[in-house]
XYZ file of C-alpha atoms in Angstrom:
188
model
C 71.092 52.295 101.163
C 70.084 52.418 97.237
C 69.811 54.601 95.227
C 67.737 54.193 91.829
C 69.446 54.309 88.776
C 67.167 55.120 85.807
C 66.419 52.152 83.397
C 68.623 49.761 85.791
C 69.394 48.105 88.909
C 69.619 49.983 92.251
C 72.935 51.104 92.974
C 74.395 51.172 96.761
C 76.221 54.732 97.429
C 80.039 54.777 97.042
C 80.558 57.816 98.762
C 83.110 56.483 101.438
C 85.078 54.197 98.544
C 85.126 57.245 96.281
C 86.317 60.065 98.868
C 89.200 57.489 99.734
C 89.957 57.090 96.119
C 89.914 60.961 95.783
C 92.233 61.338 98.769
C 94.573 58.533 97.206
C 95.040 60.871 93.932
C 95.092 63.728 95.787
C 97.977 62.321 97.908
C 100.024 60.680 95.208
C 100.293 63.496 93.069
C 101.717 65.261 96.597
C 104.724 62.266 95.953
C 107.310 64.081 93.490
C 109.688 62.377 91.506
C 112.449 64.585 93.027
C 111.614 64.404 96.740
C 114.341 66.679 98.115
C 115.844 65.903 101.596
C 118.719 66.592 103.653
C 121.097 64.198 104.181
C 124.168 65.391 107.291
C 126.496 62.038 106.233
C 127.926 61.106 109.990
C 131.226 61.321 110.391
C 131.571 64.596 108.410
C 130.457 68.274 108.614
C 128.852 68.127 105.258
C 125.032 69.038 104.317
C 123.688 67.654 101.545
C 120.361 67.291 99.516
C 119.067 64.162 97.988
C 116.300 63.853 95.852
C 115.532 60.236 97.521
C 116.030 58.382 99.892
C 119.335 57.072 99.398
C 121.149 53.507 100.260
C 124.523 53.626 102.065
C 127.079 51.182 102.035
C 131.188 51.366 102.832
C 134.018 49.708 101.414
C 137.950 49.998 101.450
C 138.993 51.956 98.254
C 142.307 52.893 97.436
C 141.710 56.529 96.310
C 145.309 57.902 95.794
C 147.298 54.726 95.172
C 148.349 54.444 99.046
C 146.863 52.983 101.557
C 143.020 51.933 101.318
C 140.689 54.686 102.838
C 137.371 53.757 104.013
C 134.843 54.703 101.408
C 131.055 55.702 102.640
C 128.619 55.883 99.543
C 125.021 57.310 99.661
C 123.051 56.886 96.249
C 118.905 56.819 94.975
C 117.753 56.584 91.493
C 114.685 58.492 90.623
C 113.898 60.191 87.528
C 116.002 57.991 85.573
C 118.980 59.184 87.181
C 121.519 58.006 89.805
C 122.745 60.542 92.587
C 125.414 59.423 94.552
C 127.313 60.957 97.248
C 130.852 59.649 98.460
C 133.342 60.460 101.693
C 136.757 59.238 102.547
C 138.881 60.318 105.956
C 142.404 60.081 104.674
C 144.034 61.141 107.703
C 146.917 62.873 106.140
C 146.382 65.984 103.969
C 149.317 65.541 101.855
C 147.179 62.495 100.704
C 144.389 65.255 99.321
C 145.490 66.311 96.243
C 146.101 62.366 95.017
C 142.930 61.284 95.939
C 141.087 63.959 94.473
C 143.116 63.347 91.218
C 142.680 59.588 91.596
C 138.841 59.532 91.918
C 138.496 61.788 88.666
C 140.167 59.332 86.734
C 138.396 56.696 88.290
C 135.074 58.201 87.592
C 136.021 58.965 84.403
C 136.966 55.078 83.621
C 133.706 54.006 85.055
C 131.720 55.420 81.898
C 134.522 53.873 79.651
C 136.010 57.496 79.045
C 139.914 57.463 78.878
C 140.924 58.381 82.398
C 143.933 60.198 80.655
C 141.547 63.015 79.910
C 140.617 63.862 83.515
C 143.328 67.059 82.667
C 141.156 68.095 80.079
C 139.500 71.072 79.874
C 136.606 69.940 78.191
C 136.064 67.319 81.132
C 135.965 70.404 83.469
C 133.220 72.570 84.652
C 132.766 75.171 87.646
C 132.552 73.908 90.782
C 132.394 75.198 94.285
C 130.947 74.111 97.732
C 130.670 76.359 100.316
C 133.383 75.500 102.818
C 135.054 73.695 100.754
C 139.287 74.121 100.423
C 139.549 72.612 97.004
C 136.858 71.395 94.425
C 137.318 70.227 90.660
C 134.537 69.771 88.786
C 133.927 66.573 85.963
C 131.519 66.632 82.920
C 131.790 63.970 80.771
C 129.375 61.537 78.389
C 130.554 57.877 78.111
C 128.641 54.607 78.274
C 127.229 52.728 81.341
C 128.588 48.428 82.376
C 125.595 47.750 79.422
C 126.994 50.270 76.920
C 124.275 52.399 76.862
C 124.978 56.448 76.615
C 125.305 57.611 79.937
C 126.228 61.478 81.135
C 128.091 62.114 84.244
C 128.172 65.560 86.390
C 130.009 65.190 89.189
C 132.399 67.599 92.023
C 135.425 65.838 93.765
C 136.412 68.224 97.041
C 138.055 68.729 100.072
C 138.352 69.792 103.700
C 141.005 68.828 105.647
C 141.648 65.467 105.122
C 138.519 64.484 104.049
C 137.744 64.076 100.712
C 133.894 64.219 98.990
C 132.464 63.214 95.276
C 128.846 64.099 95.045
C 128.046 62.874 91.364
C 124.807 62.479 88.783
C 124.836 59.503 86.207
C 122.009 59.190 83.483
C 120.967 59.114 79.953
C 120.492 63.094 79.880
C 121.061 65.329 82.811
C 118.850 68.863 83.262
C 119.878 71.351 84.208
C 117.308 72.346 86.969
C 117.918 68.917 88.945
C 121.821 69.181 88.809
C 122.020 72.562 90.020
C 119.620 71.757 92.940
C 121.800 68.758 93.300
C 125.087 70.463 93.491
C 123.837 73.629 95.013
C 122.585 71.656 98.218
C 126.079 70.914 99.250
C 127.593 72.706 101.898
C 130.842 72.404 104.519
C 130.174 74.731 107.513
């Protein structure tokens, strides 16, 4: 069907093609960049929320000098940022308190920050996770693998023998996406 356009050429109704361009505005601006969902890493007790979908991936990583642990990473980037979220079974909880230690240096060296200062106060900030029997938490600014500025939020932790880092890395961190970040962790 036409329809007459004054002072031109008959024009065939879009009605279908425009109500399924409608819907496909309607439904992208549904798609936030911080998509929150649950992630229950197997293998531990721990509840977490993501903001993406995230990868996964494991590795052996030696996190207290001792014996390699297997390492089982989660991360997304949206937003500009990278969350990532990181478990280890040592086995032996006299190996807890090294590992913890060891992975704040290590983060701390991985945005070029002097892993020395990991006992600094200023590289310290409140943490806590529910369920948790020890957490330290790491604020720092350093620079990323291309030298670029790069802030770091992150919360090493514990429960029994297994040991957590749930961490955000970008150019500027806010507040209200950390918080929902770090505040979506939970040991029950």
């Amino acid at each position: 069907m036409s329809v007459p356009v004054p002072g031109g050429a008959p024009r065939r109704r879009l009605r279908p093609l425009g109500l399924a361009l409608s819907a496909g505005l309607v439904c992208s601006a549904c798609n936030p960049t911080f998509n929150w969902r649950e992630l229950r890493p197997e293998g531990t007790t721990l509840l977490a929320l993501m903001p993406c979908k995230p990868e996964s991936a494991a590795r052996p990583v030696p996190l207290d000098g001792g014996a390699p642990a297997e390492l089982h990473m989660h991360s997304c980037d949206t937003g500009g940022l990278t969350f990532a979220l990181a478990w280890a079974e040592l086995g032996d909880a006299a190996r807890v308190p090294a590992a913890l230690n060891g992975w704040r240096r290590a983060s701390l060296g991985a945005v070029r920050v002097d892993p020395a200062r990991a006992d600094d106060p200023a590289t310290r900030w409140p943490a806590a996770v529910p369920g948790a029997t020890q957490a330290l938490g790491l604020a720092a600014q350093g620079t990323d693998h291309q030298g670029q500025p790069v802030q770091v939020r992150a919360v090493h932790f514990a429960r029994g023998t297994q040991v957590y880092q749930a961490a955000v890395y970008g150019p500027a961190l806010r507040d209200d996406v950390t918080t929902a970040f770090f505040d979506g962790l939970k040991l029950p």
